[in-house]
Coordinates of C-alpha atoms in Angstrom, one line a residue:
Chain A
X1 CA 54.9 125.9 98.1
X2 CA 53.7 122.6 98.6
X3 CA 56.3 119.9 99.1
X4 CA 55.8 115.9 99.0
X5 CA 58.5 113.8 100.0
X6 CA 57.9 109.6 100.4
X7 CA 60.9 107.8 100.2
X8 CA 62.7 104.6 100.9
X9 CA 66.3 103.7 101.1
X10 CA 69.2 101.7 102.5
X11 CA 72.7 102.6 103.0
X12 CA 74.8 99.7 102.9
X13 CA 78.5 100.2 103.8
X14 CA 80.7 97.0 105.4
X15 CA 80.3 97.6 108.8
X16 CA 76.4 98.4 108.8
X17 CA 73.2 98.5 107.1
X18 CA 70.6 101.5 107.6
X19 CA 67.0 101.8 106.5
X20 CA 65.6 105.1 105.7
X21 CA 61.8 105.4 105.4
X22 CA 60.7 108.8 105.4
X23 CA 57.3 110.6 104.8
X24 CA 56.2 114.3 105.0
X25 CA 54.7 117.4 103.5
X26 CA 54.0 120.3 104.1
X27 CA 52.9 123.5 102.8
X28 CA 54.9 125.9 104.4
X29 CA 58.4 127.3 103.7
X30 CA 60.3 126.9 105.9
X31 CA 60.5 123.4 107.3
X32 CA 63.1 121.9 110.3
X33 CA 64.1 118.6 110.1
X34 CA 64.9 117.8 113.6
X35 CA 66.5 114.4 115.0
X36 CA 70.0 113.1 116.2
X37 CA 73.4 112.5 114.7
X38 CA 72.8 108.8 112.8
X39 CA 69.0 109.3 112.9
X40 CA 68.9 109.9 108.7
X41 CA 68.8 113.4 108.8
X42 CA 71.7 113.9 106.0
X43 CA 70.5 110.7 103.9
X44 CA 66.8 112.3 103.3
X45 CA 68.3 115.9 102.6
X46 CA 71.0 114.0 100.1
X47 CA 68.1 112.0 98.4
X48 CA 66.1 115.2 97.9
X49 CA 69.1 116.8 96.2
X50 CA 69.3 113.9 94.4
X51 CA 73.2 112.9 95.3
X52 CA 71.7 109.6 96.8
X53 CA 68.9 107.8 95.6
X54 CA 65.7 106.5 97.1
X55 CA 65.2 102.7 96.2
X56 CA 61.5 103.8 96.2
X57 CA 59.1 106.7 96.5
X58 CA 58.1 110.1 95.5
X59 CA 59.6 113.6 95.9
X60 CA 57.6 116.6 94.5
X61 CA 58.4 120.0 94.9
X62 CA 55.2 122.6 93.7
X63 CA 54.7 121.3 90.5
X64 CA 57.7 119.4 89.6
X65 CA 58.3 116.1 90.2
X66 CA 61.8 115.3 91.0
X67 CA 61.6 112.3 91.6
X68 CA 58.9 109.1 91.5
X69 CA 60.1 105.3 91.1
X70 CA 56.7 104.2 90.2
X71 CA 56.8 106.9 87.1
X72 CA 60.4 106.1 86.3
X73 CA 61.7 110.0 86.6
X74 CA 64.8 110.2 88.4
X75 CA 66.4 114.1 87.8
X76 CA 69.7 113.9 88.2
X77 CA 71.4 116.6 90.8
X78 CA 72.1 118.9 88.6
X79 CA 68.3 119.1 86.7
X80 CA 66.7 119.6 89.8
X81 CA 67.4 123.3 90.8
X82 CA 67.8 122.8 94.3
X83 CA 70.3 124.8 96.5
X84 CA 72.7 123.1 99.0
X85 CA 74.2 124.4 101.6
X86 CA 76.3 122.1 103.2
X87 CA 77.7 121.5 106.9
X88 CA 81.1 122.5 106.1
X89 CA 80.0 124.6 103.5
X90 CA 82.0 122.7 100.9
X91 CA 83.4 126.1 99.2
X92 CA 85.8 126.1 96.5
X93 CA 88.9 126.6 97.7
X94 CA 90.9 127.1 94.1
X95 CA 88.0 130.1 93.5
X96 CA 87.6 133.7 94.4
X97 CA 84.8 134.5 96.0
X98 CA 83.4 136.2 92.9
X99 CA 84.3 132.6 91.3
X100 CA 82.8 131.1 94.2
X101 CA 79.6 132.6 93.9
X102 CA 79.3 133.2 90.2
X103 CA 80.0 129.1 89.3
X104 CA 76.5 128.3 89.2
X105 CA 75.7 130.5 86.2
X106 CA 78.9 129.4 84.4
X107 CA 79.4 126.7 82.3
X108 CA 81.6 125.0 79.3
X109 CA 81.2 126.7 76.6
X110 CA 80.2 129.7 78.4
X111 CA 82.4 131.3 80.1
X112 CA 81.4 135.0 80.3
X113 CA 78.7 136.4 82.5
X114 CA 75.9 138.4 81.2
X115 CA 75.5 141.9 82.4
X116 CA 73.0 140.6 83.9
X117 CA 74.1 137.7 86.2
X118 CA 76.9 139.9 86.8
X119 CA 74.8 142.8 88.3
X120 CA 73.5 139.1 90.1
X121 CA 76.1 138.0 91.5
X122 CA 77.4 142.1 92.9
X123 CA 73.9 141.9 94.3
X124 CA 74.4 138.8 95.9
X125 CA 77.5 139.8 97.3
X126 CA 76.6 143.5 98.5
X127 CA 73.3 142.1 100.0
X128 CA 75.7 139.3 102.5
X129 CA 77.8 142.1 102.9
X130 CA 81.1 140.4 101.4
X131 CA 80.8 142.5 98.4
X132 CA 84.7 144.1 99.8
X133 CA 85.7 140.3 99.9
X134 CA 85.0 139.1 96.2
X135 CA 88.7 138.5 95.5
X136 CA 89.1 137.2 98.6
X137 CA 89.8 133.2 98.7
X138 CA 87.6 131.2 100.9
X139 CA 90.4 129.7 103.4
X140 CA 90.3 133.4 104.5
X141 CA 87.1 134.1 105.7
X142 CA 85.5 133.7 109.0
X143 CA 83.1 130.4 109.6
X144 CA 79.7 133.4 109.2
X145 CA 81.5 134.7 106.4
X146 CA 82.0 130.9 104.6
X147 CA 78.4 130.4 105.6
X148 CA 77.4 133.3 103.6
X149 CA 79.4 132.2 100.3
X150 CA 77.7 128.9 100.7
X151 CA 74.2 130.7 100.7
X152 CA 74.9 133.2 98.2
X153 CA 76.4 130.4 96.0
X154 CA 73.6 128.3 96.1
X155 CA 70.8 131.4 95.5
X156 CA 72.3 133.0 93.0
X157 CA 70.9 130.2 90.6
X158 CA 67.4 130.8 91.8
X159 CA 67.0 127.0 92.7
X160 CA 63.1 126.0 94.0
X161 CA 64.2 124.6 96.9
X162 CA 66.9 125.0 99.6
X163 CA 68.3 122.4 101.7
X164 CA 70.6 123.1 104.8
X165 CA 72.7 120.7 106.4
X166 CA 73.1 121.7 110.3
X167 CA 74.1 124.9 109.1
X168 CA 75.0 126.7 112.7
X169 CA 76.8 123.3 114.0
X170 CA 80.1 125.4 112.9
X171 CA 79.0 128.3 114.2
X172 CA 80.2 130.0 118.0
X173 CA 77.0 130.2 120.2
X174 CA 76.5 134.2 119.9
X175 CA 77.3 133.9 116.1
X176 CA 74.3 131.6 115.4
X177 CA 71.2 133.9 117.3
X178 CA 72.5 136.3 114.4
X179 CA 72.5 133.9 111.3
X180 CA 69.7 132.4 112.3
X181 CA 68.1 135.3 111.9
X182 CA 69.5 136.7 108.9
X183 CA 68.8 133.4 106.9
X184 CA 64.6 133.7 108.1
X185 CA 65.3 137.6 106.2
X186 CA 67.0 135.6 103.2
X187 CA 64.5 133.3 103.1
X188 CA 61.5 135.8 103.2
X189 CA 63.2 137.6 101.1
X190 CA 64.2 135.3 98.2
X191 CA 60.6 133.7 98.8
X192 CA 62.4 130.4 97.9
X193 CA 61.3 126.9 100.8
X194 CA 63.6 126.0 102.9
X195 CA 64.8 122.3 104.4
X196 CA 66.9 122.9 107.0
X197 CA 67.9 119.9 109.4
X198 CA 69.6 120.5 112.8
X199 CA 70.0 118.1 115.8
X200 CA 69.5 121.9 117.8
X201 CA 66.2 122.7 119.2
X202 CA 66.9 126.3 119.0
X203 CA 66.9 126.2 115.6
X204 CA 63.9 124.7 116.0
X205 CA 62.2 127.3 117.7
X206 CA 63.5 130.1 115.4
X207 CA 63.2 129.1 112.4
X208 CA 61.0 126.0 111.7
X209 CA 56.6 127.0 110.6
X210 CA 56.9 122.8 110.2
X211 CA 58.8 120.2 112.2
X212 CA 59.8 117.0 111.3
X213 CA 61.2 114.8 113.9
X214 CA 63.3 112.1 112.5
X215 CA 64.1 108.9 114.7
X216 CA 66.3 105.4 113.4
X217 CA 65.1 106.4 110.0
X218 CA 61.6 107.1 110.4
X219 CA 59.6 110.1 111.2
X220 CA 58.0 109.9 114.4
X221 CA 56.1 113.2 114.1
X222 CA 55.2 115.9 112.1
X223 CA 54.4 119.1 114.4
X224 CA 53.0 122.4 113.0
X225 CA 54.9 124.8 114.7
X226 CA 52.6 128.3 114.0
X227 CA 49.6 126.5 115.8
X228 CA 52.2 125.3 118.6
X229 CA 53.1 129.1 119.0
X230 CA 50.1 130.1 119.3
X231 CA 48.6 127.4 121.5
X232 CA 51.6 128.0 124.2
X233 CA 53.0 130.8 125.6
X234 CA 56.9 131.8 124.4
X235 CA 58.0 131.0 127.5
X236 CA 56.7 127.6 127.8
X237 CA 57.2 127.2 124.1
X238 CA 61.3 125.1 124.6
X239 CA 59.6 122.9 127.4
X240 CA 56.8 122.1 125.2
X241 CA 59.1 121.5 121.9
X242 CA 61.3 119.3 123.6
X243 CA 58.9 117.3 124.9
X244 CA 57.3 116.6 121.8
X245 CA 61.3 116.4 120.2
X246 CA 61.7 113.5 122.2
X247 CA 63.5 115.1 124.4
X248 CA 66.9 115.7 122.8
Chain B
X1 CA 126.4 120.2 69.3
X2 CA 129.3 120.3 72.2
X3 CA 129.3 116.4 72.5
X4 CA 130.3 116.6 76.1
X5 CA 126.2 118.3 76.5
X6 CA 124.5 115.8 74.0
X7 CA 124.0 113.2 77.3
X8 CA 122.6 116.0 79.1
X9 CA 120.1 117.5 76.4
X10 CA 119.6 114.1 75.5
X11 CA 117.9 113.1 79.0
X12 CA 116.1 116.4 79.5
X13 CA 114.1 115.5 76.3
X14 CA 113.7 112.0 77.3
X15 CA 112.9 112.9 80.7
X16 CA 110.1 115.7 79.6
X17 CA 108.7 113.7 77.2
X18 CA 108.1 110.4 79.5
X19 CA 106.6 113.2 81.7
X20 CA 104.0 114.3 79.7
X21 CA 103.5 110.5 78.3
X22 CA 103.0 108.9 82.4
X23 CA 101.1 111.9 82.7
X24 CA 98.2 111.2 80.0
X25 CA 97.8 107.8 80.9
X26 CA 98.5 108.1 84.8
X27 CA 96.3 110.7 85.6
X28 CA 93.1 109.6 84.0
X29 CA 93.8 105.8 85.3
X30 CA 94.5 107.8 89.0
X31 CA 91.1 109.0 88.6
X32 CA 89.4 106.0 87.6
X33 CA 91.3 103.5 90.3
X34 CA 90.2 106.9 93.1
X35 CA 86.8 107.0 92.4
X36 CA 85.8 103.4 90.9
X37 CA 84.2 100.2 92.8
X38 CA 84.7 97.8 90.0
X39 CA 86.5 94.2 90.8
X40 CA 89.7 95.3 88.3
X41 CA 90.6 98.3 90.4
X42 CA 93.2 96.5 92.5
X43 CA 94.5 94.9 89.9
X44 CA 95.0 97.7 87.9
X45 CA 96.3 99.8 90.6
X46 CA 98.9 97.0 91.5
X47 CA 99.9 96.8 87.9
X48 CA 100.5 100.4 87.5
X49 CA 102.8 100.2 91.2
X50 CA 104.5 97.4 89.7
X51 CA 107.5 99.2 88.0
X52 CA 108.2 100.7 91.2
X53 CA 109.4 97.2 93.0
X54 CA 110.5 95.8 90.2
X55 CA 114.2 95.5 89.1
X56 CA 114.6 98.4 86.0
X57 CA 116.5 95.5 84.5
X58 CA 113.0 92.8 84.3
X59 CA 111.0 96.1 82.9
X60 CA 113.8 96.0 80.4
X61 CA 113.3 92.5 79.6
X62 CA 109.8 92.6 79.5
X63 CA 110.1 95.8 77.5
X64 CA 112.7 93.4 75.1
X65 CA 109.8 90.6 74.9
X66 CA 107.1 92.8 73.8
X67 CA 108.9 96.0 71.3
X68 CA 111.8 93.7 70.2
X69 CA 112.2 92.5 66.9
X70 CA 110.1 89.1 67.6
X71 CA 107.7 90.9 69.9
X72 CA 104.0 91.6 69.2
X73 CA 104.5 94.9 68.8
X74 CA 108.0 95.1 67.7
X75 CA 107.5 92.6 65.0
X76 CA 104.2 94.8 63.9
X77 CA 105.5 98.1 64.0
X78 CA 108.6 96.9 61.8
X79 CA 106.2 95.2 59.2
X80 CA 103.8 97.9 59.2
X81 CA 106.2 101.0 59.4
X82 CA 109.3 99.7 58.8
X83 CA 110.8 101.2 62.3
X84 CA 112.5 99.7 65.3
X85 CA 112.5 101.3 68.8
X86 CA 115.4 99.1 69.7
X87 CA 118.4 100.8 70.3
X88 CA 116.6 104.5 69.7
X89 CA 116.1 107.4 71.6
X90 CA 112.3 106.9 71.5
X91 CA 113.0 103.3 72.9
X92 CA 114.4 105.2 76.1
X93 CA 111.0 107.2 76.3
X94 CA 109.3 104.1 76.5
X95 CA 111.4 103.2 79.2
X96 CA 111.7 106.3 81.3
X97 CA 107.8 106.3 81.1
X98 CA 107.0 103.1 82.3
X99 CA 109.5 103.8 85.3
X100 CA 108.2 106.6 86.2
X101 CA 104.4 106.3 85.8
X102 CA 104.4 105.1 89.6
X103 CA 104.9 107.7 90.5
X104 CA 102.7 110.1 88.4
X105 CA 99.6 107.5 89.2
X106 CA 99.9 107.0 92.6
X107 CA 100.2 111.4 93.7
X108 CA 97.4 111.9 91.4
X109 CA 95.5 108.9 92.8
X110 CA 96.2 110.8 96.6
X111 CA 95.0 114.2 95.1
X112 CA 91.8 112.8 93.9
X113 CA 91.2 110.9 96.8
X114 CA 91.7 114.0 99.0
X115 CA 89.3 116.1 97.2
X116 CA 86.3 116.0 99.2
X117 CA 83.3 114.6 97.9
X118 CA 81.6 117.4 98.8
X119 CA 83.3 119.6 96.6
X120 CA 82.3 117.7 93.5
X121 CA 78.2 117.3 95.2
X122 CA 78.6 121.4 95.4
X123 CA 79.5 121.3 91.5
X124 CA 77.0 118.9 90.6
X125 CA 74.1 121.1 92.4
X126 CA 75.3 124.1 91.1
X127 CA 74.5 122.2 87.6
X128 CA 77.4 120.7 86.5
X129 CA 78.0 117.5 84.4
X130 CA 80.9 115.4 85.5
X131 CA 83.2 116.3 82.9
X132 CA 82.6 119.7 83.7
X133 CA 83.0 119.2 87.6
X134 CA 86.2 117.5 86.8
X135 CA 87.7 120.1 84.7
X136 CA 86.0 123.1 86.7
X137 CA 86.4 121.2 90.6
X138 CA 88.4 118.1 91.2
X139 CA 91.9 118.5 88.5
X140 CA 92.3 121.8 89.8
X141 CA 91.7 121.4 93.7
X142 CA 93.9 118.5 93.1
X143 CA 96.2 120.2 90.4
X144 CA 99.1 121.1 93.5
X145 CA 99.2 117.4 94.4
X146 CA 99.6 116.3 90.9
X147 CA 102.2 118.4 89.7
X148 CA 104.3 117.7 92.7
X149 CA 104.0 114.4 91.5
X150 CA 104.8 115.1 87.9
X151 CA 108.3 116.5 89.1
X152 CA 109.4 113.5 91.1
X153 CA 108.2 111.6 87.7
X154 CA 110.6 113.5 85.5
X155 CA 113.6 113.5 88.4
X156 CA 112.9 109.6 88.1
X157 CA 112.8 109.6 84.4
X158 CA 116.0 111.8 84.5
X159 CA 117.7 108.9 86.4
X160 CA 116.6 106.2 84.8
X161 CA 119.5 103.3 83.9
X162 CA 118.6 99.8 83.8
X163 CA 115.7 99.6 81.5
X164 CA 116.5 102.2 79.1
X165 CA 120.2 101.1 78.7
X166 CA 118.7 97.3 77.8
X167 CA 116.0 98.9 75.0
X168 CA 117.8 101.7 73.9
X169 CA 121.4 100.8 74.3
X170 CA 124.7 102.7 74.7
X171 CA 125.2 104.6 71.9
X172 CA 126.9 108.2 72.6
X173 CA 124.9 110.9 70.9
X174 CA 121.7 109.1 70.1
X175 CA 120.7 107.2 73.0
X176 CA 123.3 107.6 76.1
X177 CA 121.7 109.5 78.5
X178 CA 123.0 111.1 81.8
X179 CA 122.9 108.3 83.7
X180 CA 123.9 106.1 81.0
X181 CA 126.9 108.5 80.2
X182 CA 128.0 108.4 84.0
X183 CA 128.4 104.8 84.5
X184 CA 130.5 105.2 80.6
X185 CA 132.9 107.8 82.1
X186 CA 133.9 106.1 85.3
X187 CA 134.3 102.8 83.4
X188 CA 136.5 104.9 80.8
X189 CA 138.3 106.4 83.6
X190 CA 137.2 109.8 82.7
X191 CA 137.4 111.0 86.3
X192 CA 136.6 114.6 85.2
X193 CA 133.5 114.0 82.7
X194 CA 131.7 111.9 85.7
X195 CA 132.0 114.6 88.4
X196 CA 131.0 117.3 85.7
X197 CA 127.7 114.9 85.0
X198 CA 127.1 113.6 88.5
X199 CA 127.1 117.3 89.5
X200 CA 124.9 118.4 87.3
X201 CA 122.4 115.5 87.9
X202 CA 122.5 116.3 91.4
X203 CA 121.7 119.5 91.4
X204 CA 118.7 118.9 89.3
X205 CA 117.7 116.6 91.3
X206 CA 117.5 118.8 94.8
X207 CA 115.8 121.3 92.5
X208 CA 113.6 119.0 91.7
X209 CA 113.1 117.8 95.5
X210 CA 113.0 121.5 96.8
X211 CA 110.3 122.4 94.4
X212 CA 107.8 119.3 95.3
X213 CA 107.9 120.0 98.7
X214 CA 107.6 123.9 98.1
X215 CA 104.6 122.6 96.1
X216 CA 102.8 119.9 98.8
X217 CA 103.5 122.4 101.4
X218 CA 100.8 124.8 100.6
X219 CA 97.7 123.0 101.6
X220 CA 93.5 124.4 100.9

């Protein structure tokens, strides 16, 4: 799907000022947002989503236009069908997992589940394997476990577009190789694009068809990764990346 | 009615009742104050702390200026109604609330401050309004917090003295609560009356005390 983002905005707290001024696309799923802690990673993934907005500029996702300033549409978060999966997963901890999972397709006034969204959300639940788990609450889960809810949570509505925020950062080292690779099955599988940023180049190399290297609030490149596969070696593949990473 | 209980059921009305009133106007203003940037928030969160520094007998006085005969309200109430809260039991509600809505405003104003932001973001991307998120996500992650807080409201609304006893007076069987009915005994040199009360207060109170903490204990 292609996916246009252009936007412009400053975060303004008492002790600093930051300017964001971001600009990609791209028209492959999965894309990596790549940069350091403070370099604006968060901000552009919060603006896409739509819990911060730009000052200026244009976010289109396929055919929808989330957001443009110079056509006065502004969707707000909960219009624009876009999943979230955030850094510390940011489950509910007063909710089942069934709850967990099933709040999405909930709302006043309806309460009860279809048959269908209910066969949905045991679906959901089977396919992370945490089907045994539904009446679990989340403070007892393992940090894979959590991540899963997060990701199930946020499917389960079908949104256009996922955004990850560093999801492996919680993760122990031989716990992310595996969810890395279960979320590039999830995300074949569900066919839905994926922004994911990371400040880790392995997650880079595993999952990202586009790159985006973020620096101070500006992209400094934009790197196809399938042709950089191809033109190096796997083995040379890290050196190259963080080379053109900047080195990070 | 057993006279010797009327102070007793007396209070545990007045008490629940100035509960529930802190409660309707201290949690929404907790929530407003928690998440607000607007100039008047400091203000009105130092207004609503107020009753807590202050002496129970200048809330009374205050309370005196404003529902008394010749206050604004007073004075309309009586023309448009034809009631007085002076010397009334519903006069000591009034009191007891306005004691007690510290402490109601500022747990809830802690519980809503301590629900992570990220919590509500989740709500709103999973397509909720902001009514909804606060009914489905922020009162309840925060509903442990607030109800610990609604417990040390009614033990304060229990114990209240000053204020209600210059509103609402002295008068056994309508308005002489626990408290009120304590300080009566001793003076009356009913030795046996104010241990029977005192002990009875007191144990509330730890129950009270031992319940809140039960409550604030369990953290998400």
């Amino acid at each position: 799907m292609r996916l246009d983002v252009d936007l412009t905005l400053t975060l303004e707290s008492r002790k600093r000022r930051f300017d964001l001024n971001v600009a990609f696309s791209s028209d492959e799923d999965r894309i990596v947002v790549f940069g350091q802690s403070g370099a604006g990673k968060s901000a552009t993934l919060q603006a896409i989503a739509g819990l911060l907005r730009p000052r200026q500029g244009r976010i289109v996702v396929g055919e929808r236009t989330l957001f443009d300033s110079s056509r006065h549409i502004d969707l707000p978060a909960r219009e624009r069908r876009v999943g979230y999966v955030f850094q510390d997963y940011a489950l509910f901890p007063h909710l089942t997992l069934w709850d967990n999972v099933a709040y999405g397709l909930k709302h006043i006034g309806k309460w009860r589940l279809s048959e269908i969204e209910r066969a949905q959300v045991v679906d959901m639940l089977k396919l992370m394997g945490l089907h045994h788990l539904a009446e679990a609450r989340p403070e007892t889960l393992s940090g894979g476990q959590r991540q899963r809810v997060a990701l199930a949570r946020a499917l389960v509505t079908q949104p256009q577009l996922l955004l990850m925020d560093e999801p492996f950062a919680a993760l122990d080292f031989r716990l992310r190789q595996r969810m890395r690779e279960e979320l590039a099955e999830i995300q074949q599988r569900f066919a839905v694009p994926l922004i994911l940023i990371t400040h880790d180049l392995q997650d880079v190399e595993h999952l990202g068809q586009t790159v985006v290297v973020i620096d101070l609030g500006q992209v400094t490149r934009t790197i196809p990764l399938q042709s950089l596969r191809q033109s190096c070696g796997a083995d040379t593949l890290m050196a190259e990346l963080a080379q053109l990473c900047g080195g990070a | 009615m057993d006279a010797s209980n009327a102070p007793i059921l007396l209070t545990l009305k007045v008490a629940s009742l100035a509960t529930l009133v802190a409660a309707l106007v201290g949690i929404p203003l907790a929530r407003w104050v928690a998440c607000s940037r607007n100039w008047l928030r400091d203000w009105i969160d130092a207004m609503l702390m107020l009753p807590l520094v202050l002496p129970p007998t200048v809330l009374g006085y205050y309370l005196i200026v404003v529902v008394g005969r010749n206050g604004p309200l007073g004075s309309w109430l009586e023309n448009v109604f034809g009631v007085s809260l002076m010397f009334t039991w519903q006069g000591a509600v009034i009191a007891a609330t306005l004691v007690a809505l510290p402490l109601v405003y500022k747990a809830a104003r802690a519980a809503f401050e301590e629900v992570s932001s990220s919590y509500e973001h989740a709500a709103r991307l999973l397509g909720s309004g902001e009514i909804e998120l606060f009914f489905r996500v922020t009162l309840p992650v925060a509903s442990r917090g607030i109800v610990a807080g609604l417990m040390l409201t009614f033990a304060r609304a229990m114990g209240e003295f000053g204020a209600t006893l210059m509103i609402a007076g002295n008068l056994p069987g309508k308005t002489q609560t626990l408290s009120i009915a304590i300080y009566d005994a001793v003076q009356a040199g009913q030795e046996d009356y104010a241990i029977f009360l005192v002990g009875i207060i007191s144990l509330l109170c730890v129950g009270v005390l031992l319940g809140s903490g039960r409550l604030l204990q369990v953290r998400y």
